[in-house]
Amino acid sequence: MRQYLQCGRFGYDLARRPLVMGILNVTPDSFSDGGRYQTLEFAVERAERMIRDGVDIIDIGGESTRPGSPAVPVHEELARVMPAIYALRELGVPLSIDTCKPEVMREAVIAGADMINDINGFRAPGAIEAVADADCGLCVMHMQGTPQDMQASPQYDDVVDEVIAFLRERVAALAAAGIARERITIDPGFGFGKTVEHNVALFRNMERMRRELGLPVLAGVSRKSMIGALTGRSVEGRLAGSVGGALAALAQGARIVRVHDVAETVDALKVWEALAPGVATNT
Ligand code: 9MG
């Protein structure tokens, strides 16, 4: 299966190797409390660290998507995200912007963002139009509900069928706007309106998603409550579980893993690939 991903200024053959996407939150609670300038300074330091550690894509988020998080007004999200794009865009690594807002997508792409990661699957009015004429990569994620209410009571008849049907419909909507398939990755959205059982069922069916939709799968389980449920650990103690989750995701068919702990994930991947060639990388 052809697995080329066009990501703005960059292009990747995902059949050759999987990618590690590093999480860079630029929300006020992500770094100490020194205001905007200090947040930016820390974000640049963190991004440079990720690059030294071998990150492939940096995913910048200006609005928390944790369950129960409040929505942020567009002007505030722009004020958080845009300085980070300007500061990081010449570092030689693709920048992904984690946003649901068409205005932020548009400004980010103009400023040089290489990918838009939308947990809302480009459902907001104007979202598809905001990215249609660019060449940025797109991550289309499934979410039931909104971050404010999604974990209240997730319900599915068949979670795997329903998530695949949703992703199929969103990919068709993107294609109808003339967007090339090689720009698109799909994501089951672990923890976004799902119980642990839903997450496990989806996790074990990522290869099926990839096969049925013919597109690369991005998986994010890093430090999530699903890792907490499987290990019994609070968020601070989920590093090993998250690395295990990233490797398991690749073995189950994902080609991009979204992680907080880049160095540890990259090292684990190197060791696994050296000792069990083709297993983690699915070749
Ligand atoms: C922003 N964000 C938080 N979790 C995520 C996940 O699992 N996938 C993607 N694409 N984005 C996420």
PDB file of N, CA and C in Angstrom, residues 2 5 11 26 50 62-63 81 95 100 110 125 173 200 207 213 247 270:
ATOM      1  N   ARG A   2       0.548   2.191  -0.890  1.00  0.00           N
ATOM      2  CA  ARG A   2       1.323   3.422  -0.967  1.00  0.00           C
ATOM      3  C   ARG A   2       1.036   4.252   0.281  1.00  0.00           C
ATOM      4  N   LEU A   5       3.024  10.720   2.603  1.00  0.00           N
ATOM      5  CA  LEU A   5       2.313  11.815   3.277  1.00  0.00           C
ATOM      6  C   LEU A   5       2.929  13.147   2.874  1.00  0.00           C
ATOM      7  N   GLY A  11       7.826  15.860   2.757  1.00  0.00           N
ATOM      8  CA  GLY A  11       7.100  14.697   2.252  1.00  0.00           C
ATOM      9  C   GLY A  11       7.717  13.443   2.862  1.00  0.00           C
ATOM     10  N   VAL A  26       1.168  25.216  24.013  1.00  0.00           N
ATOM     11  CA  VAL A  26       1.499  26.597  24.346  1.00  0.00           C
ATOM     12  C   VAL A  26       0.308  27.254  25.073  1.00  0.00           C
ATOM     13  N   MET A  50      13.303  18.594  21.510  1.00  0.00           N
ATOM     14  CA  MET A  50      12.645  17.516  20.756  1.00  0.00           C
ATOM     15  C   MET A  50      13.398  17.231  19.467  1.00  0.00           C
ATOM     16  N   GLY A  62      -2.713  25.402  21.130  1.00  0.00           N
ATOM     17  CA  GLY A  62      -2.980  26.586  21.944  1.00  0.00           C
ATOM     18  C   GLY A  62      -4.291  26.496  22.720  1.00  0.00           C
ATOM     19  N   GLU A  63      -4.934  25.326  22.643  1.00  0.00           N
ATOM     20  CA  GLU A  63      -6.201  25.145  23.388  1.00  0.00           C
ATOM     21  C   GLU A  63      -6.170  23.738  23.963  1.00  0.00           C
ATOM     22  N   VAL A  81      -0.581  30.668  19.528  1.00  0.00           N
ATOM     23  CA  VAL A  81       0.000  29.773  18.529  1.00  0.00           C
ATOM     24  C   VAL A  81       0.909  30.495  17.528  1.00  0.00           C
ATOM     25  N   LEU A  95       5.892  21.714  11.201  1.00  0.00           N
ATOM     26  CA  LEU A  95       5.058  22.181  12.309  1.00  0.00           C
ATOM     27  C   LEU A  95       3.612  21.827  12.021  1.00  0.00           C
ATOM     28  N   CYS A 100      -9.182  23.397  15.949  1.00  0.00           N
ATOM     29  CA  CYS A 100     -10.475  23.109  15.300  1.00  0.00           C
ATOM     30  C   CYS A 100     -10.998  24.348  14.604  1.00  0.00           C
ATOM     31  N   ILE A 110      -0.885  30.254   6.362  1.00  0.00           N
ATOM     32  CA  ILE A 110      -0.229  31.413   5.736  1.00  0.00           C
ATOM     33  C   ILE A 110       1.150  31.629   6.367  1.00  0.00           C
ATOM     34  N   PRO A 125     -17.883  24.786  10.246  1.00  0.00           N
ATOM     35  CA  PRO A 125     -18.116  25.482   8.970  1.00  0.00           C
ATOM     36  C   PRO A 125     -16.875  26.293   8.583  1.00  0.00           C
ATOM     37  N   ALA A 173     -15.531  14.095   2.376  1.00  0.00           N
ATOM     38  CA  ALA A 173     -15.803  15.544   2.357  1.00  0.00           C
ATOM     39  C   ALA A 173     -14.539  16.312   1.961  1.00  0.00           C
ATOM     40  N   VAL A 200      -9.656   0.240  23.599  1.00  0.00           N
ATOM     41  CA  VAL A 200      -8.961  -1.028  23.329  1.00  0.00           C
ATOM     42  C   VAL A 200      -9.463  -1.638  22.021  1.00  0.00           C
ATOM     43  N   GLU A 207      -5.149  -1.496  12.082  1.00  0.00           N
ATOM     44  CA  GLU A 207      -4.738  -2.067  10.797  1.00  0.00           C
ATOM     45  C   GLU A 207      -5.955  -2.153   9.853  1.00  0.00           C
ATOM     46  N   LEU A 213      -9.629   2.268   4.681  1.00  0.00           N
ATOM     47  CA  LEU A 213      -9.637   3.643   4.163  1.00  0.00           C
ATOM     48  C   LEU A 213      -8.415   3.927   3.286  1.00  0.00           C
ATOM     49  N   LEU A 247       4.685   1.897  20.893  1.00  0.00           N
ATOM     50  CA  LEU A 247       5.201   0.746  20.122  1.00  0.00           C
ATOM     51  C   LEU A 247       4.056  -0.193  19.739  1.00  0.00           C
ATOM     52  N   LYS A 270      14.090   2.672  18.029  1.00  0.00           N
ATOM     53  CA  LYS A 270      15.386   2.256  17.462  1.00  0.00           C
ATOM     54  C   LYS A 270      15.745   0.849  17.916  1.00  0.00           C
TER      55      LYS A 270
END
